[in-house]
PDB file of C-alpha atoms in Angstrom:
ATOM      1  CA  THR Q   1       0.026   0.012  -0.006  1.00 57.00           C
ATOM      2  CA  GLN Q   2       1.457   3.424  -1.033  1.00 64.00           C
ATOM      3  CA  LEU Q   3       1.152   5.961   1.681  1.00 83.00           C
ATOM      4  CA  LEU Q   4       1.398   8.914  -0.596  1.00 90.00           C
ATOM      5  CA  GLU Q   5      -0.467   8.632  -3.872  1.00 93.00           C
ATOM      6  CA  GLN Q   6       0.597  10.996  -6.681  1.00 95.00           C
ATOM      7  CA  SER Q   7      -1.537  11.728  -9.678  1.00 95.00           C
ATOM      8  CA  PRO Q   8      -1.392  11.623 -12.629  1.00 96.00           C
ATOM      9  CA  GLN Q   9       1.607   9.379 -12.994  1.00 93.00           C
ATOM     10  CA  PHE Q  10       2.455  10.754 -16.471  1.00 95.00           C
ATOM     11  CA  LEU Q  11       1.521  14.129 -18.029  1.00 96.00           C
ATOM     12  CA  SER Q  12       2.503  15.514 -21.363  1.00 97.00           C
ATOM     13  CA  ILE Q  13       1.454  18.941 -22.250  1.00 96.00           C
ATOM     14  CA  GLN Q  14       2.342  21.758 -24.759  1.00 97.00           C
ATOM     15  CA  GLU Q  15       4.397  24.738 -23.808  1.00 97.00           C
ATOM     16  CA  GLY Q  16       2.338  27.508 -22.336  1.00 97.00           C
ATOM     17  CA  GLU Q  17      -0.451  25.318 -20.818  1.00 97.00           C
ATOM     18  CA  ASN Q  18      -1.168  25.174 -17.142  1.00 97.00           C
ATOM     19  CA  LEU Q  19      -1.183  21.981 -15.138  1.00 97.00           C
ATOM     20  CA  THR Q  20      -1.755  20.661 -11.584  1.00 97.00           C
ATOM     21  CA  VAL Q  21      -0.488  17.507 -10.014  1.00 97.00           C
ATOM     22  CA  TYR Q  22      -1.787  16.048  -6.773  1.00 97.00           C
ATOM     23  CA  CYS Q  23      -0.341  14.242  -3.783  1.00 96.00           C
ATOM     24  CA  ASN Q  24      -2.853  12.433  -1.528  1.00 95.00           C
ATOM     25  CA  SER Q  25      -2.829  10.329   1.487  1.00 92.00           C
ATOM     26  CA  SER Q  26      -5.092   9.134   4.258  1.00 89.00           C
ATOM     27  CA  SER Q  27      -2.450   9.930   6.920  1.00 88.00           C
ATOM     28  CA  VAL Q  28      -1.710  13.305   8.461  1.00 89.00           C
ATOM     29  CA  PHE Q  29       1.741  14.626   7.663  1.00 88.00           C
ATOM     30  CA  SER Q  30       3.775  16.955   9.934  1.00 85.00           C
ATOM     31  CA  SER Q  31       5.553  18.291   6.893  1.00 86.00           C
ATOM     32  CA  LEU Q  32       5.478  17.849   3.178  1.00 90.00           C
ATOM     33  CA  GLN Q  33       8.028  18.433   0.516  1.00 92.00           C
ATOM     34  CA  TRP Q  34       7.974  18.726  -3.104  1.00 95.00           C
ATOM     35  CA  TYR Q  35      11.032  17.825  -5.169  1.00 95.00           C
ATOM     36  CA  ARG Q  36      11.969  17.945  -8.814  1.00 95.00           C
ATOM     37  CA  GLN Q  37      14.207  15.309 -10.214  1.00 93.00           C
ATOM     38  CA  GLU Q  38      15.888  15.327 -13.729  1.00 91.00           C
ATOM     39  CA  PRO Q  39      17.308  12.064 -15.273  1.00 86.00           C
ATOM     40  CA  GLY Q  40      20.597  11.032 -13.785  1.00 86.00           C
ATOM     41  CA  GLU Q  41      20.370  13.415 -10.897  1.00 90.00           C
ATOM     42  CA  GLY Q  42      19.086  13.556  -7.363  1.00 92.00           C
ATOM     43  CA  PRO Q  43      15.879  15.205  -6.383  1.00 93.00           C
ATOM     44  CA  VAL Q  44      16.169  18.964  -5.813  1.00 93.00           C
ATOM     45  CA  LEU Q  45      13.959  20.522  -3.157  1.00 92.00           C
ATOM     46  CA  LEU Q  46      11.226  22.887  -4.471  1.00 95.00           C
ATOM     47  CA  VAL Q  47       9.336  23.757  -1.283  1.00 93.00           C
ATOM     48  CA  THR Q  48       8.435  22.420   2.231  1.00 91.00           C
ATOM     49  CA  VAL Q  49       5.051  23.061   3.712  1.00 91.00           C
ATOM     50  CA  VAL Q  50       4.177  22.513   7.408  1.00 89.00           C
ATOM     51  CA  THR Q  51       1.000  24.398   8.111  1.00 91.00           C
ATOM     52  CA  GLY Q  52      -2.564  23.165   6.979  1.00 93.00           C
ATOM     53  CA  GLY Q  53      -4.006  25.330   4.272  1.00 94.00           C
ATOM     54  CA  GLU Q  54      -0.560  26.928   3.586  1.00 95.00           C
ATOM     55  CA  VAL Q  55       0.003  28.209   0.042  1.00 97.00           C
ATOM     56  CA  LYS Q  56       3.608  28.956  -1.310  1.00 96.00           C
ATOM     57  CA  LYS Q  57       4.505  30.445  -4.573  1.00 96.00           C
ATOM     58  CA  LEU Q  58       7.848  30.021  -6.398  1.00 93.00           C
ATOM     59  CA  LYS Q  59       7.716  31.992  -9.686  1.00 95.00           C
ATOM     60  CA  ARG Q  60       5.231  30.018 -11.857  1.00 97.00           C
ATOM     61  CA  LEU Q  61       4.732  27.221  -9.328  1.00 97.00           C
ATOM     62  CA  THR Q  62       2.065  27.337  -6.585  1.00 97.00           C
ATOM     63  CA  PHE Q  63       2.090  24.819  -3.891  1.00 97.00           C
ATOM     64  CA  GLN Q  64      -0.916  24.118  -1.437  1.00 96.00           C
ATOM     65  CA  PHE Q  65      -0.996  22.003   1.620  1.00 95.00           C
ATOM     66  CA  GLY Q  66      -4.518  20.783   2.411  1.00 94.00           C
ATOM     67  CA  ASP Q  67      -6.275  22.154   5.536  1.00 94.00           C
ATOM     68  CA  ALA Q  68      -6.228  18.588   7.155  1.00 93.00           C
ATOM     69  CA  ARG Q  69      -2.455  18.117   6.159  1.00 92.00           C
ATOM     70  CA  LYS Q  70      -3.344  14.927   4.188  1.00 93.00           C
ATOM     71  CA  ASP Q  71      -2.805  16.274   0.737  1.00 94.00           C
ATOM     72  CA  SER Q  72      -1.096  18.769  -1.313  1.00 96.00           C
ATOM     73  CA  SER Q  73      -1.140  20.124  -4.925  1.00 97.00           C
ATOM     74  CA  LEU Q  74       1.429  21.602  -7.177  1.00 97.00           C
ATOM     75  CA  HIS Q  75       0.170  24.045  -9.839  1.00 98.00           C
ATOM     76  CA  ILE Q  76       2.375  25.127 -12.667  1.00 97.00           C
ATOM     77  CA  THR Q  77       1.406  28.176 -14.860  1.00 97.00           C
ATOM     78  CA  ALA Q  78       2.342  28.666 -18.479  1.00 97.00           C
ATOM     79  CA  ALA Q  79       4.583  25.514 -18.453  1.00 97.00           C
ATOM     80  CA  GLN Q  80       8.000  25.584 -20.242  1.00 97.00           C
ATOM     81  CA  PRO Q  81      10.160  22.777 -21.520  1.00 96.00           C
ATOM     82  CA  GLY Q  82      12.564  23.577 -18.783  1.00 95.00           C
ATOM     83  CA  ASP Q  83       9.823  22.298 -16.310  1.00 96.00           C
ATOM     84  CA  THR Q  84      10.081  18.800 -17.742  1.00 96.00           C
ATOM     85  CA  GLY Q  85      11.038  16.298 -15.018  1.00 95.00           C
ATOM     86  CA  LEU Q  86       9.898  13.952 -12.362  1.00 94.00           C
ATOM     87  CA  TYR Q  87       7.903  15.694  -9.437  1.00 96.00           C
ATOM     88  CA  LEU Q  88       8.096  13.972  -6.131  1.00 94.00           C
ATOM     89  CA  CYS Q  89       6.155  14.695  -3.019  1.00 94.00           C
ATOM     90  CA  ALA Q  90       7.517  13.413   0.323  1.00 91.00           C
ATOM     91  CA  GLY Q  91       5.906  13.547   3.729  1.00 87.00           C
ATOM     92  CA  GLY Q  92       7.120  13.347   7.306  1.00 80.00           C
ATOM     93  CA  LEU Q  93       5.040  11.500   9.905  1.00 73.00           C
ATOM     94  CA  SER Q  94       5.218  12.201  13.568  1.00 65.00           C
ATOM     95  CA  THR Q  95       5.237   8.411  14.077  1.00 65.00           C
ATOM     96  CA  ASN Q  96       8.240   8.001  11.734  1.00 61.00           C
ATOM     97  CA  ALA Q  97      10.438  10.880  12.835  1.00 59.00           C
ATOM     98  CA  GLY Q  98      13.374  11.234  10.441  1.00 63.00           C
ATOM     99  CA  LYS Q  99      12.009   8.974   7.649  1.00 72.00           C
ATOM    100  CA  SER Q 100      10.493  10.674   4.745  1.00 80.00           C
ATOM    101  CA  THR Q 101       7.765   8.792   2.623  1.00 85.00           C
ATOM    102  CA  PHE Q 102       7.809   9.319  -1.023  1.00 88.00           C
ATOM    103  CA  GLY Q 103       5.045   9.137  -3.601  1.00 91.00           C
ATOM    104  CA  ASP Q 104       6.015   7.486  -6.963  1.00 89.00           C
ATOM    105  CA  GLY Q 105       6.134  10.823  -8.655  1.00 92.00           C
ATOM    106  CA  THR Q 106       4.516  12.517 -11.728  1.00 95.00           C
ATOM    107  CA  THR Q 107       6.668  12.469 -14.866  1.00 94.00           C
ATOM    108  CA  LEU Q 108       5.891  15.727 -16.563  1.00 96.00           C
ATOM    109  CA  THR Q 109       7.040  16.360 -20.311  1.00 96.00           C
ATOM    110  CA  VAL Q 110       6.422  19.899 -21.715  1.00 97.00           C
ATOM    111  CA  LYS Q 111       6.750  20.084 -25.458  1.00 96.00           C
ATOM    112  CA  PRO Q 112       8.058  23.109 -27.296  1.00 94.00           C
TER     113      PRO Q 112
ATOM    114  CA  ASN A   1      28.361  25.832  -1.211  1.00 51.00           C
ATOM    115  CA  ALA A   2      29.119  22.084  -0.627  1.00 68.00           C
ATOM    116  CA  GLY A   3      26.104  20.090  -0.880  1.00 91.00           C
ATOM    117  CA  VAL A   4      25.539  16.347  -0.232  1.00 95.00           C
ATOM    118  CA  MET A   5      28.347  14.549  -1.973  1.00 96.00           C
ATOM    119  CA  GLN A   6      28.100  10.944  -3.245  1.00 97.00           C
ATOM    120  CA  ASN A   7      30.711   8.743  -4.823  1.00 96.00           C
ATOM    121  CA  PRO A   8      31.098   6.954  -7.050  1.00 97.00           C
ATOM    122  CA  ARG A   9      28.472   8.399  -9.236  1.00 96.00           C
ATOM    123  CA  HIS A  10      28.543   5.170 -11.356  1.00 97.00           C
ATOM    124  CA  LEU A  11      29.408   1.653 -10.074  1.00 97.00           C
ATOM    125  CA  VAL A  12      29.550  -1.633 -11.974  1.00 98.00           C
ATOM    126  CA  ARG A  13      29.862  -4.885 -10.291  1.00 97.00           C
ATOM    127  CA  ARG A  14      29.582  -8.474 -11.152  1.00 97.00           C
ATOM    128  CA  ARG A  15      27.363 -10.823  -9.265  1.00 97.00           C
ATOM    129  CA  GLY A  16      28.847 -11.884  -5.957  1.00 97.00           C
ATOM    130  CA  GLN A  17      31.094  -8.835  -5.537  1.00 98.00           C
ATOM    131  CA  GLU A  18      30.727  -6.049  -3.067  1.00 98.00           C
ATOM    132  CA  ALA A  19      29.588  -2.550  -3.508  1.00 98.00           C
ATOM    133  CA  ARG A  20      30.485   0.288  -1.285  1.00 98.00           C
ATOM    134  CA  LEU A  21      28.660   3.595  -1.632  1.00 98.00           C
ATOM    135  CA  ARG A  22      29.888   6.755   0.049  1.00 98.00           C
ATOM    136  CA  CYS A  23      27.877   9.838   1.116  1.00 97.00           C
ATOM    137  CA  SER A  24      29.268  12.914   2.805  1.00 97.00           C
ATOM    138  CA  PRO A  25      26.487  15.147   4.275  1.00 95.00           C
ATOM    139  CA  MET A  26      26.064  18.762   3.812  1.00 92.00           C
ATOM    140  CA  LYS A  27      28.278  20.747   6.155  1.00 89.00           C
ATOM    141  CA  GLY A  28      26.751  21.092   9.550  1.00 87.00           C
ATOM    142  CA  HIS A  29      24.431  18.133   9.014  1.00 90.00           C
ATOM    143  CA  SER A  30      24.513  15.146  11.181  1.00 89.00           C
ATOM    144  CA  HIS A  31      21.606  13.147  10.016  1.00 91.00           C
ATOM    145  CA  VAL A  32      21.987  10.897   6.995  1.00 94.00           C
ATOM    146  CA  TYR A  33      19.332   8.957   5.102  1.00 94.00           C
ATOM    147  CA  TRP A  34      19.718   6.279   2.301  1.00 96.00           C
ATOM    148  CA  TYR A  35      17.005   5.637  -0.318  1.00 95.00           C
ATOM    149  CA  ARG A  36      16.913   3.343  -3.341  1.00 96.00           C
ATOM    150  CA  GLN A  37      15.183   4.247  -6.560  1.00 93.00           C
ATOM    151  CA  LEU A  38      14.140   1.956  -9.439  1.00 86.00           C
ATOM    152  CA  PRO A  39      13.417   3.559 -12.926  1.00 78.00           C
ATOM    153  CA  GLU A  40      10.299   5.753 -13.028  1.00 70.00           C
ATOM    154  CA  GLU A  41       9.553   5.149  -9.391  1.00 75.00           C
ATOM    155  CA  GLY A  42       9.775   7.209  -6.270  1.00 78.00           C
ATOM    156  CA  LEU A  43      12.393   6.839  -3.646  1.00 88.00           C
ATOM    157  CA  LYS A  44      12.171   3.932  -1.090  1.00 91.00           C
ATOM    158  CA  PHE A  45      13.580   4.492   2.353  1.00 91.00           C
ATOM    159  CA  MET A  46      16.384   2.134   3.414  1.00 94.00           C
ATOM    160  CA  VAL A  47      18.090   3.538   6.590  1.00 94.00           C
ATOM    161  CA  TYR A  48      18.464   6.548   8.769  1.00 93.00           C
ATOM    162  CA  LEU A  49      21.524   7.255  10.624  1.00 93.00           C
ATOM    163  CA  GLN A  50      23.233   9.809  13.007  1.00 92.00           C
ATOM    164  CA  LYS A  51      26.928   9.791  13.815  1.00 89.00           C
ATOM    165  CA  GLU A  52      27.814   6.307  15.060  1.00 89.00           C
ATOM    166  CA  ASN A  53      24.129   5.321  15.366  1.00 92.00           C
ATOM    167  CA  ILE A  54      21.611   3.539  13.381  1.00 94.00           C
ATOM    168  CA  ILE A  55      18.293   5.395  14.133  1.00 91.00           C
ATOM    169  CA  ASP A  56      15.899   3.452  11.813  1.00 90.00           C
ATOM    170  CA  GLU A  57      16.868   0.655   9.484  1.00 92.00           C
ATOM    171  CA  SER A  58      13.276  -0.506   8.725  1.00 90.00           C
ATOM    172  CA  GLY A  59      13.704  -0.335   4.983  1.00 91.00           C
ATOM    173  CA  MET A  60      16.982  -2.151   4.818  1.00 93.00           C
ATOM    174  CA  PRO A  61      16.976  -5.754   3.461  1.00 93.00           C
ATOM    175  CA  LYS A  62      17.864  -8.121   6.273  1.00 90.00           C
ATOM    176  CA  GLU A  63      20.768  -9.720   4.523  1.00 94.00           C
ATOM    177  CA  ARG A  64      23.801  -8.526   2.562  1.00 97.00           C
ATOM    178  CA  PHE A  65      22.964  -4.768   3.196  1.00 97.00           C
ATOM    179  CA  SER A  66      24.647  -2.655   6.022  1.00 97.00           C
ATOM    180  CA  ALA A  67      25.155   0.990   6.702  1.00 97.00           C
ATOM    181  CA  GLU A  68      27.510   2.997   9.043  1.00 96.00           C
ATOM    182  CA  PHE A  69      28.061   6.554   9.758  1.00 96.00           C
ATOM    183  CA  PRO A  70      31.295   6.824  11.550  1.00 93.00           C
ATOM    184  CA  LYS A  71      32.400   9.630  14.006  1.00 90.00           C
ATOM    185  CA  GLU A  72      34.780  10.691  11.219  1.00 90.00           C
ATOM    186  CA  GLY A  73      34.344  10.332   7.476  1.00 93.00           C
ATOM    187  CA  PRO A  74      31.502   9.689   5.214  1.00 96.00           C
ATOM    188  CA  SER A  75      28.605   7.420   5.636  1.00 97.00           C
ATOM    189  CA  ILE A  76      28.898   4.038   3.926  1.00 98.00           C
ATOM    190  CA  LEU A  77      26.129   1.767   2.306  1.00 98.00           C
ATOM    191  CA  ARG A  78      27.607  -1.578   1.928  1.00 98.00           C
ATOM    192  CA  ILE A  79      26.001  -4.358  -0.245  1.00 98.00           C
ATOM    193  CA  GLN A  80      27.648  -7.701  -0.067  1.00 97.00           C
ATOM    194  CA  GLN A  81      27.434 -10.450  -2.771  1.00 97.00           C
ATOM    195  CA  VAL A  82      25.388  -8.108  -5.119  1.00 97.00           C
ATOM    196  CA  VAL A  83      22.856  -9.627  -7.239  1.00 96.00           C
ATOM    197  CA  ARG A  84      21.135  -8.216 -10.533  1.00 94.00           C
ATOM    198  CA  GLY A  85      18.167  -7.063  -8.433  1.00 93.00           C
ATOM    199  CA  ASP A  86      20.421  -4.706  -6.542  1.00 95.00           C
ATOM    200  CA  SER A  87      20.801  -2.664  -9.817  1.00 95.00           C
ATOM    201  CA  ALA A  88      19.390   0.739  -8.900  1.00 96.00           C
ATOM    202  CA  ALA A  89      20.207   4.348  -8.123  1.00 97.00           C
ATOM    203  CA  TYR A  90      21.182   4.812  -4.592  1.00 98.00           C
ATOM    204  CA  PHE A  91      20.524   8.351  -2.943  1.00 97.00           C
ATOM    205  CA  CYS A  92      21.863   9.784   0.233  1.00 96.00           C
ATOM    206  CA  ALA A  93      20.117  12.737   1.860  1.00 94.00           C
ATOM    207  CA  SER A  94      21.155  14.796   4.940  1.00 92.00           C
ATOM    208  CA  SER A  95      19.492  17.015   7.366  1.00 88.00           C
ATOM    209  CA  GLY A  96      20.348  19.229  10.236  1.00 84.00           C
ATOM    210  CA  ARG A  97      17.916  18.490  13.009  1.00 74.00           C
ATOM    211  CA  GLY A  98      16.243  15.139  12.057  1.00 66.00           C
ATOM    212  CA  GLY A  99      12.667  14.835  12.838  1.00 64.00           C
ATOM    213  CA  ASP A 100       9.282  14.762  10.884  1.00 61.00           C
ATOM    214  CA  THR A 101       9.480  18.554   9.991  1.00 62.00           C
ATOM    215  CA  ASP A 102      13.092  18.671   8.881  1.00 73.00           C
ATOM    216  CA  THR A 103      13.964  18.894   5.264  1.00 81.00           C
ATOM    217  CA  GLN A 104      16.289  16.441   3.727  1.00 86.00           C
ATOM    218  CA  TYR A 105      18.697  17.526   0.987  1.00 90.00           C
ATOM    219  CA  PHE A 106      19.742  14.942  -1.568  1.00 93.00           C
ATOM    220  CA  GLY A 107      22.986  14.095  -3.377  1.00 95.00           C
ATOM    221  CA  PRO A 108      23.371  13.271  -6.899  1.00 95.00           C
ATOM    222  CA  GLY A 109      23.088   9.439  -6.383  1.00 96.00           C
ATOM    223  CA  THR A 110      25.201   6.439  -7.058  1.00 97.00           C
ATOM    224  CA  ARG A 111      23.886   4.334 -10.069  1.00 96.00           C
ATOM    225  CA  LEU A 112      24.881   0.693  -9.287  1.00 97.00           C
ATOM    226  CA  THR A 113      24.788  -1.839 -12.272  1.00 97.00           C
ATOM    227  CA  VAL A 114      25.208  -5.407 -11.424  1.00 96.00           C
ATOM    228  CA  LEU A 115      26.343  -7.617 -14.430  1.00 95.00           C
TER     229      LEU A 115
END
């Protein structure tokens, strides 16, 4: 059983389109991170959210943490080819202090 | 601006050999985590260590795998008698405080290929 479910698994869009990817769980997380990973590289941290209902913006990326801290979304406005990559969400549980649980990721391809 | 360092970046071993993967955490970080990733999948937790202590090894296979983080030097993930199924990317992450609200920063990974 996957603790963090990410959807969609694959997403292919044209440059300039908007998109949203989701990270859902039945568990309450103390914190949640979004990472972006390119082929052959390690995950690079995009954002950490810790407060229910929190919204953070990073240029064209908007991250939201659900009120109940069980889910999160990542919205990209006017996607660019440079946004292509694997987007991973990871959560910290108070019962598993120190161990992050990862979703299987959303593979995003933005075509020029 | 030294981030998490891992070496080697690529490692090729024949079945039955030993693989040693090294990880130097970010400066000032004393918490180290190892993850394994198969193609087009997320990261699977293996082990969490602090200096000279294994905190959580619930994701480590019971046999052939071991990890250490000595007082001096890098953390080592050791795989004995490798098999083809061990082929994967192995990532190390570090954090400053540990705990469920602390952010982990990742290294570039070691890609292990078992022939």
